[in-house]
mmCIF file of C-alpha atoms in Angstrom:
data_model
loop_
_atom_site.group_PDB
_atom_site.id
_atom_site.type_symbol
_atom_site.label_atom_id
_atom_site.label_comp_id
_atom_site.label_asym_id
_atom_site.label_seq_id
_atom_site.Cartn_x
_atom_site.Cartn_y
_atom_site.Cartn_z
ATOM 1 C CA ASN A 1 12.192 5.534 -17.560
ATOM 2 C CA SER A 2 8.676 4.130 -17.658
ATOM 3 C CA ARG A 3 9.416 2.910 -21.400
ATOM 4 C CA LEU A 4 12.702 1.330 -20.468
ATOM 5 C CA ARG A 5 10.587 -0.963 -18.198
ATOM 6 C CA ASN A 6 7.742 -1.876 -21.077
ATOM 7 C CA MET A 7 6.516 -0.747 -24.574
ATOM 8 C CA GLU A 8 2.716 -2.204 -24.444
ATOM 9 C CA SER A 9 2.911 -5.044 -22.546
ATOM 10 C CA THR A 10 3.796 -5.430 -20.639
ATOM 11 C CA GLY A 11 0.154 -18.082 -4.332
ATOM 12 C CA LEU A 12 -1.049 -18.726 -1.387
ATOM 13 C CA SER A 13 1.772 -20.768 0.671
ATOM 14 C CA ILE A 14 3.944 -22.365 -1.959
ATOM 15 C CA THR A 15 5.573 -25.453 -0.603
ATOM 16 C CA THR A 16 8.721 -27.623 -1.076
ATOM 17 C CA SER A 17 7.263 -30.218 -2.479
ATOM 18 C CA LEU A 18 8.264 -31.062 -5.896
ATOM 19 C CA SER A 19 4.881 -32.854 -6.761
ATOM 20 C CA ILE A 20 2.280 -31.044 -8.787
ATOM 21 C CA LEU A 21 -1.364 -31.373 -8.047
ATOM 22 C CA PRO A 22 -3.703 -32.244 -10.961
ATOM 23 C CA LEU A 23 -4.296 -29.490 -13.158
ATOM 24 C CA ALA A 24 -7.744 -28.706 -15.076
ATOM 25 C CA PHE A 25 -7.386 -27.891 -18.559
ATOM 26 C CA LEU A 26 -10.811 -26.702 -19.356
ATOM 27 C CA GLY A 27 -9.454 -25.466 -23.008
ATOM 28 C CA ALA A 28 -10.717 -23.424 -25.758
ATOM 29 C CA CYS A 29 -13.659 -25.442 -26.273
ATOM 30 C CA ALA A 30 -15.761 -23.878 -23.815
ATOM 31 C CA ALA A 31 -18.554 -23.432 -26.353
ATOM 32 C CA SER A 32 -19.149 -26.862 -26.442
ATOM 33 C CA GLY A 33 -18.945 -27.614 -22.810
ATOM 34 C CA GLY A 34 -15.108 -27.581 -22.058
ATOM 35 C CA GLN A 35 -12.528 -30.448 -21.884
ATOM 36 C CA THR A 36 -11.078 -31.549 -18.426
ATOM 37 C CA MET A 37 -8.089 -33.178 -17.748
ATOM 38 C CA GLY A 38 -8.259 -33.786 -14.086
ATOM 39 C CA GLY A 39 -8.211 -31.309 -10.969
ATOM 40 C CA GLU A 40 -10.852 -28.973 -10.224
ATOM 41 C CA SER A 41 -9.364 -25.782 -11.834
ATOM 42 C CA ASP A 42 -11.577 -23.284 -13.526
ATOM 43 C CA ALA A 43 -10.926 -21.604 -17.034
ATOM 44 C CA LEU A 44 -10.661 -17.644 -16.951
ATOM 45 C CA GLY A 45 -10.599 -17.545 -20.545
ATOM 46 C CA ASN A 46 -7.535 -16.572 -22.729
ATOM 47 C CA GLY A 47 -5.416 -19.447 -21.452
ATOM 48 C CA ALA A 48 -5.303 -18.676 -17.706
ATOM 49 C CA PHE A 49 -6.715 -21.170 -14.565
ATOM 50 C CA VAL A 50 -7.542 -20.555 -11.243
ATOM 51 C CA GLY A 51 -5.180 -23.405 -10.151
ATOM 52 C CA SER A 52 -4.138 -25.712 -7.133
ATOM 53 C CA VAL A 53 -0.272 -26.348 -7.828
ATOM 54 C CA GLU A 54 2.740 -26.735 -5.615
ATOM 55 C CA ILE A 55 5.755 -25.145 -6.673
ATOM 56 C CA SER A 56 9.280 -26.770 -5.762
ATOM 57 C CA GLU A 57 11.781 -24.536 -3.614
ATOM 58 C CA GLU A 58 13.971 -24.486 -6.871
ATOM 59 C CA ASN A 59 11.112 -23.161 -8.969
ATOM 60 C CA LEU A 60 10.110 -20.425 -6.364
ATOM 61 C CA VAL A 61 11.118 -16.991 -7.908
ATOM 62 C CA ASP A 62 9.913 -14.749 -5.475
ATOM 63 C CA ASN A 63 7.735 -14.746 -2.378
ATOM 64 C CA LEU A 64 8.859 -11.488 -1.289
ATOM 65 C CA GLU A 65 9.446 -12.782 2.316
ATOM 66 C CA ASP A 66 12.821 -10.664 2.349
ATOM 67 C CA GLY A 67 11.357 -7.439 2.177
ATOM 68 C CA ASN A 68 13.331 -6.151 -0.701
ATOM 69 C CA ASP A 69 12.957 -5.649 -4.815
ATOM 70 C CA GLU A 70 15.304 -8.403 -5.467
ATOM 71 C CA ILE A 71 13.748 -11.885 -6.658
ATOM 72 C CA ILE A 72 15.270 -15.265 -4.836
ATOM 73 C CA GLU A 73 18.838 -15.755 -6.252
ATOM 74 C CA THR A 74 19.868 -18.866 -7.707
ATOM 75 C CA THR A 75 22.677 -19.990 -9.795
ATOM 76 C CA ASP A 76 20.491 -19.127 -13.156
ATOM 77 C CA ARG A 77 17.951 -16.406 -12.141
ATOM 78 C CA SER A 78 19.144 -12.986 -10.555
ATOM 79 C CA GLY A 79 16.847 -10.168 -11.053
ATOM 80 C CA SER A 80 14.279 -7.607 -9.491
ATOM 81 C CA TRP A 81 11.011 -5.659 -9.164
ATOM 82 C CA TYR A 82 10.045 -2.695 -10.579
ATOM 83 C CA THR A 83 7.010 -0.649 -11.796
ATOM 84 C CA TYR A 84 6.384 0.924 -15.195
ATOM 85 C CA ASN A 85 3.908 2.809 -16.754
ATOM 86 C CA ASP A 86 3.073 4.787 -20.111
ATOM 87 C CA GLY A 87 4.276 8.605 -18.791
ATOM 88 C CA SER A 88 0.620 9.955 -19.332
ATOM 89 C CA LYS A 89 0.856 13.430 -17.925
ATOM 90 C CA ASP A 90 -2.080 12.948 -15.245
ATOM 91 C CA GLY A 91 -0.908 9.352 -14.507
ATOM 92 C CA ALA A 92 0.410 8.648 -11.014
ATOM 93 C CA GLN A 93 1.780 5.249 -9.550
ATOM 94 C CA THR A 94 3.063 3.826 -6.512
ATOM 95 C CA PRO A 95 5.898 2.491 -6.160
ATOM 96 C CA SER A 96 7.054 5.296 -8.571
ATOM 97 C CA ALA A 97 8.578 4.052 -11.893
ATOM 98 C CA ASP A 98 11.198 6.651 -11.149
ATOM 99 C CA GLY A 99 12.300 5.004 -7.873
ATOM 100 C CA ALA A 100 13.171 1.996 -6.168
ATOM 101 C CA PHE A 101 10.596 -1.009 -5.900
ATOM 102 C CA SER A 102 9.627 -1.619 -1.920
ATOM 103 C CA PRO A 103 7.021 -4.818 -1.337
ATOM 104 C CA SER A 104 3.996 -3.894 0.541
ATOM 105 C CA GLU A 105 2.941 -5.549 4.249
ATOM 106 C CA GLY A 106 0.839 -8.401 3.657
ATOM 107 C CA GLY A 107 -0.320 -11.134 1.626
ATOM 108 C CA PRO A 108 -2.055 -14.658 1.446
ATOM 109 C CA GLU A 109 -2.114 -16.995 4.646
ATOM 110 C CA GLY A 110 0.144 -15.440 6.557
ATOM 111 C CA SER A 111 2.682 -14.070 4.330
ATOM 112 C CA LYS A 112 4.353 -10.700 5.720
ATOM 113 C CA PHE A 113 4.999 -9.279 2.164
ATOM 114 C CA VAL A 114 3.403 -8.935 -1.144
ATOM 115 C CA ALA A 115 4.180 -7.032 -4.617
ATOM 116 C CA ARG A 116 1.500 -4.328 -4.660
ATOM 117 C CA THR A 117 1.053 -1.444 -7.110
ATOM 118 C CA ILE A 118 -1.752 1.175 -7.395
ATOM 119 C CA GLY A 119 -2.586 3.787 -9.671
ATOM 120 C CA SER A 120 -4.776 5.615 -11.984
ATOM 121 C CA GLY A 121 -5.002 8.311 -14.879
ATOM 122 C CA PHE A 122 -2.987 6.478 -17.559
ATOM 123 C CA THR A 123 -4.403 7.079 -20.709
ATOM 124 C CA ASP A 124 -2.092 5.256 -23.320
ATOM 125 C CA TRP A 125 -1.105 1.614 -22.500
ATOM 126 C CA GLY A 126 -1.103 1.409 -19.015
ATOM 127 C CA ALA A 127 0.764 0.760 -16.000
ATOM 128 C CA GLY A 128 1.828 -2.211 -13.850
ATOM 129 C CA MET A 129 4.872 -3.992 -12.213
ATOM 130 C CA GLY A 130 7.498 -6.891 -12.997
ATOM 131 C CA LEU A 131 10.809 -8.495 -12.559
ATOM 132 C CA ASP A 132 13.722 -9.431 -14.785
ATOM 133 C CA LEU A 133 14.837 -12.935 -14.453
ATOM 134 C CA ASN A 134 18.195 -12.155 -15.000
ATOM 135 C CA GLY A 135 18.746 -8.426 -15.396
ATOM 136 C CA ALA A 136 21.431 -6.677 -16.924
ATOM 137 C CA ASP A 137 23.784 -5.028 -14.714
ATOM 138 C CA THR A 138 23.634 -1.406 -16.584
ATOM 139 C CA GLU A 139 20.926 0.158 -17.850
ATOM 140 C CA GLY A 140 20.371 -0.298 -21.686
ATOM 141 C CA GLU A 141 22.598 -3.583 -21.917
ATOM 142 C CA THR A 142 21.029 -7.017 -23.286
ATOM 143 C CA LYS A 143 18.922 -8.550 -20.431
ATOM 144 C CA GLY A 144 19.937 -12.080 -19.775
ATOM 145 C CA VAL A 145 17.604 -15.076 -19.982
ATOM 146 C CA PHE A 146 16.311 -17.797 -18.179
ATOM 147 C CA ASP A 147 15.843 -21.321 -19.733
ATOM 148 C CA ALA A 148 12.452 -22.939 -18.746
ATOM 149 C CA SER A 149 12.726 -25.759 -21.321
ATOM 150 C CA ALA A 150 11.850 -28.106 -18.322
ATOM 151 C CA LEU A 151 9.078 -26.513 -17.126
ATOM 152 C CA SER A 152 5.179 -25.959 -18.113
ATOM 153 C CA GLY A 153 4.212 -22.420 -16.819
ATOM 154 C CA ILE A 154 3.850 -19.816 -14.472
ATOM 155 C CA ALA A 155 1.764 -19.759 -11.257
ATOM 156 C CA PHE A 156 1.161 -16.908 -8.688
ATOM 157 C CA ALA A 157 -1.176 -15.787 -5.917
ATOM 158 C CA GLY A 158 -2.875 -12.487 -7.149
ATOM 159 C CA LYS A 159 -6.071 -10.132 -5.963
ATOM 160 C CA GLY A 160 -6.958 -6.839 -6.866
ATOM 161 C CA ASN A 161 -9.652 -4.535 -8.776
ATOM 162 C CA ALA A 162 -8.194 -4.437 -12.124
ATOM 163 C CA THR A 163 -7.883 -6.530 -15.236
ATOM 164 C CA ILE A 164 -4.545 -7.461 -15.997
ATOM 165 C CA THR A 165 -2.200 -8.963 -18.632
ATOM 166 C CA VAL A 166 0.461 -11.421 -17.561
ATOM 167 C CA ASN A 167 3.600 -11.088 -20.156
ATOM 168 C CA VAL A 168 5.875 -13.500 -20.321
ATOM 169 C CA VAL A 169 8.489 -12.082 -21.884
ATOM 170 C CA ILE A 170 11.381 -13.449 -24.278
ATOM 171 C CA GLY A 171 14.468 -11.824 -25.786
ATOM 172 C CA GLU A 172 13.468 -12.058 -29.407
ATOM 173 C CA VAL A 173 10.273 -9.937 -28.943
ATOM 174 C CA LEU A 174 11.770 -7.273 -26.796
ATOM 175 C CA SER A 175 13.138 -4.261 -28.016
ATOM 176 C CA LYS A 176 16.845 -3.571 -27.760
ATOM 177 C CA GLU A 177 16.523 -0.456 -26.234
ATOM 178 C CA LEU A 178 14.563 -2.199 -23.088
ATOM 179 C CA GLY A 179 17.241 -4.899 -23.146
ATOM 180 C CA GLY A 180 16.012 -7.549 -25.791
ATOM 181 C CA LEU A 181 17.354 -8.513 -29.140
ATOM 182 C CA CYS A 182 14.178 -6.929 -31.243
ATOM 183 C CA ASP A 183 15.491 -4.339 -33.564
ATOM 184 C CA THR A 184 12.894 -2.901 -36.209
ATOM 185 C CA GLU A 185 15.348 -2.182 -38.282
ATOM 186 C CA ASP A 186 15.054 -5.843 -39.790
ATOM 187 C CA GLY A 187 11.796 -5.064 -41.403
ATOM 188 C CA ALA A 188 10.235 -7.824 -39.565
ATOM 189 C CA GLY A 189 7.905 -5.878 -37.656
ATOM 190 C CA ASP A 190 6.978 -3.888 -34.395
ATOM 191 C CA CYS A 191 8.595 -5.189 -31.316
ATOM 192 C CA ASP A 192 7.128 -5.646 -27.699
ATOM 193 C CA ASP A 193 4.036 -7.547 -29.009
ATOM 194 C CA THR A 194 4.598 -9.861 -25.730
ATOM 195 C CA HIS A 195 3.549 -13.687 -24.948
ATOM 196 C CA ARG A 196 0.423 -12.855 -22.489
ATOM 197 C CA VAL A 197 -3.124 -13.980 -21.062
ATOM 198 C CA THR A 198 -5.521 -11.518 -19.765
ATOM 199 C CA ILE A 199 -6.794 -12.185 -16.180
ATOM 200 C CA GLU A 200 -9.786 -10.261 -14.216
ATOM 201 C CA LEU A 201 -8.344 -10.105 -10.822
ATOM 202 C CA SER A 202 -10.426 -11.180 -7.696
ATOM 203 C CA GLU A 203 -10.827 -9.309 -4.680
ATOM 204 C CA GLU A 204 -9.653 -12.647 -2.809
ATOM 205 C CA TRP A 205 -6.415 -14.080 -3.041
ATOM 206 C CA THR A 206 -6.637 -16.608 -5.740
ATOM 207 C CA GLN A 207 -3.682 -18.825 -7.409
ATOM 208 C CA TYR A 208 -3.735 -18.414 -11.012
ATOM 209 C CA VAL A 209 -1.917 -20.843 -13.317
ATOM 210 C CA ILE A 210 -0.822 -19.901 -16.748
ATOM 211 C CA PRO A 211 0.825 -22.859 -19.116
ATOM 212 C CA PHE A 212 3.347 -21.404 -21.656
ATOM 213 C CA ASP A 213 1.283 -23.224 -24.219
ATOM 214 C CA ARG A 214 -1.407 -21.095 -23.924
ATOM 215 C CA LEU A 215 0.571 -17.752 -24.009
ATOM 216 C CA ILE A 216 -0.401 -15.360 -27.226
ATOM 217 C CA GLN A 217 0.802 -12.286 -28.966
ATOM 218 C CA THR A 218 -1.773 -9.793 -29.502
ATOM 219 C CA GLY A 219 -1.236 -9.308 -33.271
ATOM 220 C CA TRP A 220 -0.354 -5.936 -33.672
ATOM 221 C CA GLY A 221 3.837 -6.888 -33.412
ATOM 222 C CA ARG A 222 5.908 -9.106 -35.454
ATOM 223 C CA SER A 223 4.865 -12.455 -34.771
ATOM 224 C CA VAL A 224 7.448 -15.147 -33.036
ATOM 225 C CA LEU A 225 6.886 -18.698 -31.654
ATOM 226 C CA PHE A 226 7.305 -18.473 -27.924
ATOM 227 C CA ASP A 227 10.647 -19.984 -26.741
ATOM 228 C CA LYS A 228 10.755 -20.903 -22.903
ATOM 229 C CA SER A 229 14.154 -21.170 -23.201
ATOM 230 C CA THR A 230 15.013 -17.263 -23.442
ATOM 231 C CA LEU A 231 12.610 -15.946 -20.837
ATOM 232 C CA VAL A 232 13.930 -12.106 -19.952
ATOM 233 C CA SER A 233 10.874 -10.764 -17.838
ATOM 234 C CA ILE A 234 7.335 -11.540 -16.200
ATOM 235 C CA GLN A 235 5.072 -8.371 -16.106
ATOM 236 C CA PHE A 236 1.825 -7.567 -14.615
ATOM 237 C CA THR A 237 0.011 -4.591 -16.586
ATOM 238 C CA ALA A 238 -3.112 -2.943 -15.888
ATOM 239 C CA ALA A 239 -4.712 -1.395 -19.057
ATOM 240 C CA ASP A 240 -5.154 2.076 -19.464
ATOM 241 C CA MET A 241 -8.238 4.191 -18.290
ATOM 242 C CA GLN A 242 -8.169 1.932 -15.419
ATOM 243 C CA THR A 243 -7.731 3.030 -11.543
ATOM 244 C CA PHE A 244 -5.788 -0.185 -10.129
ATOM 245 C CA GLU A 245 -4.741 -1.778 -7.353
ATOM 246 C CA PHE A 246 -3.705 -5.337 -7.654
ATOM 247 C CA PHE A 247 -1.073 -7.563 -5.559
ATOM 248 C CA VAL A 248 1.065 -10.458 -6.413
ATOM 249 C CA ASP A 249 2.865 -13.003 -4.230
ATOM 250 C CA ASP A 250 4.417 -16.265 -4.519
ATOM 251 C CA LEU A 251 5.499 -16.297 -8.035
ATOM 252 C CA GLY A 252 6.957 -18.970 -9.531
ATOM 253 C CA PHE A 253 7.425 -21.909 -12.093
ATOM 254 C CA TYR A 254 5.867 -25.442 -12.061
ATOM 255 C CA ALA A 255 6.427 -28.521 -14.278
ATOM 256 C CA ASP A 256 3.749 -31.097 -14.918
ATOM 257 C CA GLU A 257 4.379 -34.512 -14.053
#
């Protein structure tokens, strides 16, 4: 069941404004002092930023305020939260990957509920939590996709004691047994090398902003161009050998003006 969710992979009070505050791109040229394009965000490395973006109501994936595992349903999104792990013998995770996901109380700026996972003892690739954007009705079936062509990236509020990868999973990378389209029998390489960024979380609530064009694969699997019209899942993974506790809230998409 843990492998069904993931193989290697894997804010704040969101307003209903349609506007996006200026977003800083401190770029890959940090060695030469960096490059800014407005705003006051800080680069975290690997393409993520401490942000200050507002997410419109229609682009809010979930703020957990309904207290259940379902994301906010729209005409083109419907899915749920889950946890997953590498199945290590001595591994322990809450919520359990074998049971239903339940939000925890708390969150930033008066939020009532938040997605949280805690665990230790995972020695292969780790453990995490995530959600499908258009989950399959039956386990093992191909998952639906969400078309984010008009959008620029994702943002979420997070905190914790772990270094995590944020994986934005597309169907062409995800293996068939996990609900994707990738099949190793075609000889093109291993599946599940998802497009991601790595973030060392802060113990304070922080909004993290991840532009789609900064997502990269690790490189151990087949090379696939990121296609934001075929998003399947968003996943947050703590790597192996960590004792972790981390929280995610107010997750959504944003669009540059």
